[in-house]
Short mmCIF file of N, CA, C and O and ligand atoms in Angstrom, two decimals:
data_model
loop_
_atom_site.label_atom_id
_atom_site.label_comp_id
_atom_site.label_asym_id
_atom_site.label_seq_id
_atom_site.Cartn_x
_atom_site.Cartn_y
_atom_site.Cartn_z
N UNK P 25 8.47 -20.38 -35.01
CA UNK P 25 9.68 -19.77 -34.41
C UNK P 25 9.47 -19.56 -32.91
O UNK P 25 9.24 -18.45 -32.42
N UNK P 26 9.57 -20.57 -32.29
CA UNK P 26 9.56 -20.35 -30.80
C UNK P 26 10.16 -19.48 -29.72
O UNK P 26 9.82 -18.93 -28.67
N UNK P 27 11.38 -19.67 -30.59
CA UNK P 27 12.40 -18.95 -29.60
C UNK P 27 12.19 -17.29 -30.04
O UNK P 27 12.69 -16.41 -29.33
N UNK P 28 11.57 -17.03 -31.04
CA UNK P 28 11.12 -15.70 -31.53
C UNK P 28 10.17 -15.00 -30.67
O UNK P 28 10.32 -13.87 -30.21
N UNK P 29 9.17 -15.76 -30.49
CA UNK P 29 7.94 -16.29 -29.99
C UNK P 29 8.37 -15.42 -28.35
O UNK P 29 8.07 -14.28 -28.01
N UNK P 30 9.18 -16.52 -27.59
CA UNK P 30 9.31 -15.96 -26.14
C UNK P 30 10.36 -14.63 -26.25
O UNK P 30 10.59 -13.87 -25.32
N UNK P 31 10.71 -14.56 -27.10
CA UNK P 31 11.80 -13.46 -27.02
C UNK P 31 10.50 -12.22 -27.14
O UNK P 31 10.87 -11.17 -26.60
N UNK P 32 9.03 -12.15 -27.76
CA UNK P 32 8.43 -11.18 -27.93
C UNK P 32 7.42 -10.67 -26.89
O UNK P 32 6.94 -9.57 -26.64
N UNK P 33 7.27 -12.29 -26.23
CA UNK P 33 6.55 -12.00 -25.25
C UNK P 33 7.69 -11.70 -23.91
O UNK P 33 7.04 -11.04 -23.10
N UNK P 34 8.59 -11.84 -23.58
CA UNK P 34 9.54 -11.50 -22.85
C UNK P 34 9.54 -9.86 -22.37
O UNK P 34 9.52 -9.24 -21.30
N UNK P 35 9.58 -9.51 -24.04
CA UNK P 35 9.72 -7.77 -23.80
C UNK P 35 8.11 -7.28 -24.00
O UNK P 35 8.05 -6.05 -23.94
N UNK P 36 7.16 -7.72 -24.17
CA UNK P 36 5.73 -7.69 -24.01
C UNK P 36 5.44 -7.74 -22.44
O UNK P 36 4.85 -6.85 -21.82
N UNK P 37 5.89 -8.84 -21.91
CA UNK P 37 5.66 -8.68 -20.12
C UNK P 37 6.91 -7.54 -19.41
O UNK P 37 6.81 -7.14 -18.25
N UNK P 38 7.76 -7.25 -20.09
CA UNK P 38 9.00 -6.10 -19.16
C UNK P 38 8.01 -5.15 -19.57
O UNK P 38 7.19 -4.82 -18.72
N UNK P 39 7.94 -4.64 -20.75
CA UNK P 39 6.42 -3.55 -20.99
C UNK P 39 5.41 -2.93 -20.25
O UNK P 39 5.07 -1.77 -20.00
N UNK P 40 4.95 -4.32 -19.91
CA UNK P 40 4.09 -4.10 -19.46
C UNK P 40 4.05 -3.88 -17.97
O UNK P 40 3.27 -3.12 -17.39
N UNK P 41 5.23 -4.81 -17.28
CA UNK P 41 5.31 -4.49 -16.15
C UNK P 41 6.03 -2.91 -15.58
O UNK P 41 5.94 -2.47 -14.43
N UNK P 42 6.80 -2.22 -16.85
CA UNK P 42 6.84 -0.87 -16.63
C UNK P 42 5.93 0.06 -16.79
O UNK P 42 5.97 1.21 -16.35
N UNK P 43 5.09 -0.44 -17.46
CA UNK P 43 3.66 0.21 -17.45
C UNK P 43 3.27 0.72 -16.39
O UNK P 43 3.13 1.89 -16.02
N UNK P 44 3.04 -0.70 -15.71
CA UNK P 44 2.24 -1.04 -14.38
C UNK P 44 2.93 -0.50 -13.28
O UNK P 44 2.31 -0.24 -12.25
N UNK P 45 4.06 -0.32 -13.36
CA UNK P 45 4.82 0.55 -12.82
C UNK P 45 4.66 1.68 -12.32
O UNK P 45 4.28 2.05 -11.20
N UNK P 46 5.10 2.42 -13.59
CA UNK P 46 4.45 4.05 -13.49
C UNK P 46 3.17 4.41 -13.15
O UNK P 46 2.99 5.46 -12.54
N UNK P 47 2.12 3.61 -13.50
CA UNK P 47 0.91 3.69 -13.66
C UNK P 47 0.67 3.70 -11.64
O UNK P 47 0.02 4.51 -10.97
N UNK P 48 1.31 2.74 -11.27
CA UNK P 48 1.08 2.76 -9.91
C UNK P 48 1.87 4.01 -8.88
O UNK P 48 1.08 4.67 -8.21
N UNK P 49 2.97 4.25 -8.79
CA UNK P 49 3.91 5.88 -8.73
C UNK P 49 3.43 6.54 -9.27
O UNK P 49 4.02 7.58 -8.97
N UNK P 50 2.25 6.94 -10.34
CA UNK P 50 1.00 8.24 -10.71
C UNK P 50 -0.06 8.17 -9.81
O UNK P 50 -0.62 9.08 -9.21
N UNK P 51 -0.29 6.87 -9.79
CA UNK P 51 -1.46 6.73 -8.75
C UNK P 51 -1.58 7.48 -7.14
O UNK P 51 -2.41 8.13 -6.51
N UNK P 52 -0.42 7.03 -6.97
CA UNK P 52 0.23 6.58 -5.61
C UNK P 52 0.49 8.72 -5.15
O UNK P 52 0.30 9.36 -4.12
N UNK P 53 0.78 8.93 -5.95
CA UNK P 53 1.23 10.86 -5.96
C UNK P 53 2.29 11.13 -5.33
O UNK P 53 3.05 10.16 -5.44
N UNK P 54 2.90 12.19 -4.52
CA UNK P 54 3.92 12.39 -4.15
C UNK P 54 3.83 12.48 -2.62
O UNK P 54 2.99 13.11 -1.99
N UNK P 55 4.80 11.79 -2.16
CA UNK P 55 5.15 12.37 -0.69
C UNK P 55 5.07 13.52 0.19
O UNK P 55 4.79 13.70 1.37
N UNK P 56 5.51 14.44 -1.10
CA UNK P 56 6.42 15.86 -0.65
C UNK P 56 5.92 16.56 -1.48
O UNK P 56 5.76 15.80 -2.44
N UNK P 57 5.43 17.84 -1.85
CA UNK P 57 4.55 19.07 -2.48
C UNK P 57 5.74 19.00 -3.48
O UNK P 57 6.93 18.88 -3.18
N UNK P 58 4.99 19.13 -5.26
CA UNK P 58 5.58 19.49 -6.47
C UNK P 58 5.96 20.78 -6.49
O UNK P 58 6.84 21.13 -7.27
N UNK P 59 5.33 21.72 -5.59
CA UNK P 59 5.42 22.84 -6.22
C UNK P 59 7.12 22.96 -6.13
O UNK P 59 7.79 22.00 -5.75
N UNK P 60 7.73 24.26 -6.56
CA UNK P 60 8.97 24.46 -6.80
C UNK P 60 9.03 25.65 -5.22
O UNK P 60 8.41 26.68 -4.97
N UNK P 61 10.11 24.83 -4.42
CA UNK P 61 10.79 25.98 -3.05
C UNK P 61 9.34 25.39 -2.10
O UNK P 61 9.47 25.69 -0.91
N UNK P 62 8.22 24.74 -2.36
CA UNK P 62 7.58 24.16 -1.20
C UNK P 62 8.25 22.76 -0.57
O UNK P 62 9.17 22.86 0.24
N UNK P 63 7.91 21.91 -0.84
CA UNK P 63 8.35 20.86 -0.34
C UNK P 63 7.45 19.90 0.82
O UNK P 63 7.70 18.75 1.15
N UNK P 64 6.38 20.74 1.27
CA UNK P 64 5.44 20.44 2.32
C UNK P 64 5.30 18.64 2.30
O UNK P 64 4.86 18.05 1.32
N UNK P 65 5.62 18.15 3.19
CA UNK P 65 4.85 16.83 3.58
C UNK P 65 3.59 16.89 2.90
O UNK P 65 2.84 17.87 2.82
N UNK P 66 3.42 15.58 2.36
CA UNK P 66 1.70 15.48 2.01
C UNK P 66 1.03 14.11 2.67
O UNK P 66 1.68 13.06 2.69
N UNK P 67 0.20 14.16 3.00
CA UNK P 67 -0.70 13.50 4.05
C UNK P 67 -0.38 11.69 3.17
O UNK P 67 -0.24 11.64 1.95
N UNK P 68 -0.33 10.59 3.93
CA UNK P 68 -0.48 9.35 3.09
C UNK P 68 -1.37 8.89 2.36
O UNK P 68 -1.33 7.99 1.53
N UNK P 69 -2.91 10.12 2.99
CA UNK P 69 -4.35 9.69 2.60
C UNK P 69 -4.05 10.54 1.30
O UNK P 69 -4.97 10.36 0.51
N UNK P 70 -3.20 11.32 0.84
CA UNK P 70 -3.56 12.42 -0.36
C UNK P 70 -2.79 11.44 -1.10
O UNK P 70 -3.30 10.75 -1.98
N UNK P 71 -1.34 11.38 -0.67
CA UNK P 71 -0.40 10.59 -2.13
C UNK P 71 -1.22 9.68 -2.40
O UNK P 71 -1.69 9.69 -3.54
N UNK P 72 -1.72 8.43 -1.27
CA UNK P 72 -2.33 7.62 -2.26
C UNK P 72 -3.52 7.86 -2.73
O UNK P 72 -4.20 6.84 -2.72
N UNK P 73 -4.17 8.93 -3.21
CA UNK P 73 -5.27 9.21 -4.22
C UNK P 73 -4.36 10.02 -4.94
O UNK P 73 -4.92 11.12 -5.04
N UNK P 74 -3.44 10.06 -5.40
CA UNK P 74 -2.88 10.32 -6.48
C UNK P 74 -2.22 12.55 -6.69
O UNK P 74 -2.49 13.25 -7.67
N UNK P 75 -1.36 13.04 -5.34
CA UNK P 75 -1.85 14.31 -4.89
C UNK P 75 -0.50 14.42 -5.55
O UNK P 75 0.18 13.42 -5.76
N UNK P 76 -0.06 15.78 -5.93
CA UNK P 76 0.99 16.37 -6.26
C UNK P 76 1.73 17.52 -5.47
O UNK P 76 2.91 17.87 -5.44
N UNK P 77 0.61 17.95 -4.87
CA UNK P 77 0.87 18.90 -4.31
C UNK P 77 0.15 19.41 -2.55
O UNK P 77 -1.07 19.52 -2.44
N UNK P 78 0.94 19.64 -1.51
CA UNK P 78 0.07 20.26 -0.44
C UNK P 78 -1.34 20.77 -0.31
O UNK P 78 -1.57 21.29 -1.40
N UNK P 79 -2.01 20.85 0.17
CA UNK P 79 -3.19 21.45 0.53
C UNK P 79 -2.96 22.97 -0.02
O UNK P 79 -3.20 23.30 -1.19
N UNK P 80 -2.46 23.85 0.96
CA UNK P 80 -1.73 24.89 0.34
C UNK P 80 -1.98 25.09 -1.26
O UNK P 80 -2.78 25.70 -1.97
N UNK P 81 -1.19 24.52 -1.38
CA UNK P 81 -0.25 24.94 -2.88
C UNK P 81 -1.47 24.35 -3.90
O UNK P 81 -1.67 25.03 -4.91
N UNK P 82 -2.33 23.07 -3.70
CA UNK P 82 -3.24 22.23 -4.26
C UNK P 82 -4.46 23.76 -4.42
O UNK P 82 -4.84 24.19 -5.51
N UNK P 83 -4.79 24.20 -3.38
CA UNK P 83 -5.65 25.59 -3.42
C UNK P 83 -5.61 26.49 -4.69
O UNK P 83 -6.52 26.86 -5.43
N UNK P 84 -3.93 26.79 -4.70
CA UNK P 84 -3.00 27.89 -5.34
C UNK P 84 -3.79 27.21 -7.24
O UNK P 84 -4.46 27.74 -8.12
N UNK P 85 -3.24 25.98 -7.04
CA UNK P 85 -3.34 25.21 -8.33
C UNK P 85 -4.70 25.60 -9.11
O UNK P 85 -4.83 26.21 -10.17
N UNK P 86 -5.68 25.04 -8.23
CA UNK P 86 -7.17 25.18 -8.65
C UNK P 86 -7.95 26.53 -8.83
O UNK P 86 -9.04 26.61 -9.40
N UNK P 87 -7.02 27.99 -8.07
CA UNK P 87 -7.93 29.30 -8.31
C UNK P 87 -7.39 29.74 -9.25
O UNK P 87 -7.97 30.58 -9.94
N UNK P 88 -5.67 29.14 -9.65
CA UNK P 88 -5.51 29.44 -11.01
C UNK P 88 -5.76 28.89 -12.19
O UNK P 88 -5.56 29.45 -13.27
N UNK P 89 -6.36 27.46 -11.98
CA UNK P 89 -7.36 27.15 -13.29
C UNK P 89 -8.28 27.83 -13.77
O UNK P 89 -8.56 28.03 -14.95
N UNK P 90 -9.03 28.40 -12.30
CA UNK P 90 -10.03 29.24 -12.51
C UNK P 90 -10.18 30.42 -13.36
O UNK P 90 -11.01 30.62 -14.25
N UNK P 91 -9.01 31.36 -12.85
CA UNK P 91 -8.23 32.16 -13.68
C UNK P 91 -8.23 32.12 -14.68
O UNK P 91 -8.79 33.08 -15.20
N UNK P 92 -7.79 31.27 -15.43
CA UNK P 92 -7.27 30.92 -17.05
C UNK P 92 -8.81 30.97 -17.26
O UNK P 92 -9.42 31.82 -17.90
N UNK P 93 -9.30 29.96 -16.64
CA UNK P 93 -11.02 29.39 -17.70
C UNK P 93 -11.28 30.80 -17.75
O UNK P 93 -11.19 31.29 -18.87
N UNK P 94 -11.66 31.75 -16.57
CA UNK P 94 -12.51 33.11 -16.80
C UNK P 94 -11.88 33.66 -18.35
O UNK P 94 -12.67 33.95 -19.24
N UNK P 95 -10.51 33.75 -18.54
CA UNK P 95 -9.88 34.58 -19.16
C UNK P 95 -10.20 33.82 -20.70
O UNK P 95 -10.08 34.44 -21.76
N UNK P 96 -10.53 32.66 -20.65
CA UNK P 96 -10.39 32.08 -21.87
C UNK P 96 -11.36 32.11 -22.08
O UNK P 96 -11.63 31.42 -23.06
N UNK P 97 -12.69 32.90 -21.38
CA UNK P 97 -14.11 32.71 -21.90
C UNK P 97 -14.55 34.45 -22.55
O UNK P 97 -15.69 34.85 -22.78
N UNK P 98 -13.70 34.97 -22.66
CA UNK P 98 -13.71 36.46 -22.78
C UNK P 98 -13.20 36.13 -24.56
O UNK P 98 -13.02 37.07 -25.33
ZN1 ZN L 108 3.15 23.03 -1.40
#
């Protein structure tokens, strides 16, 4: 069944190329700070290692991981 055949690999390569997609726009991170009411510019060197958030706010992120771990070790 040939025509089965390319019809599977058809939507096997759109797949995949949305994959590759997203996968690259995760990579790539954001322009502009996630946080909610920041908005801060983010450096080109941060989005593309994959940043979500400002320096700032990236700080905010990580002392409240910290937070949680202490609390979750009690
Ligand atoms: Zn921010």
């Amino acid at each position: 069944m040939p025509d089965f055949m390319d019809a599977v690999q058809d939507r096997v390569l759109a797949e995949t190329e949305a994959a590759v997609a997203a996968q690259t726009q995760r990579a790539q991170g954001r322009t502009h700070c996630a946080a909610h009411d920041c908005g801060e510019p983010i450096s080109p060197e941060r989005t593309a290692l994959g940043a979500q958030f400002c320096m700032d706010c990236q700080r905010g992120e990580e002392a409240r991981e910290v937070h949680f771990r202490t609390w979750g070790r009690r």
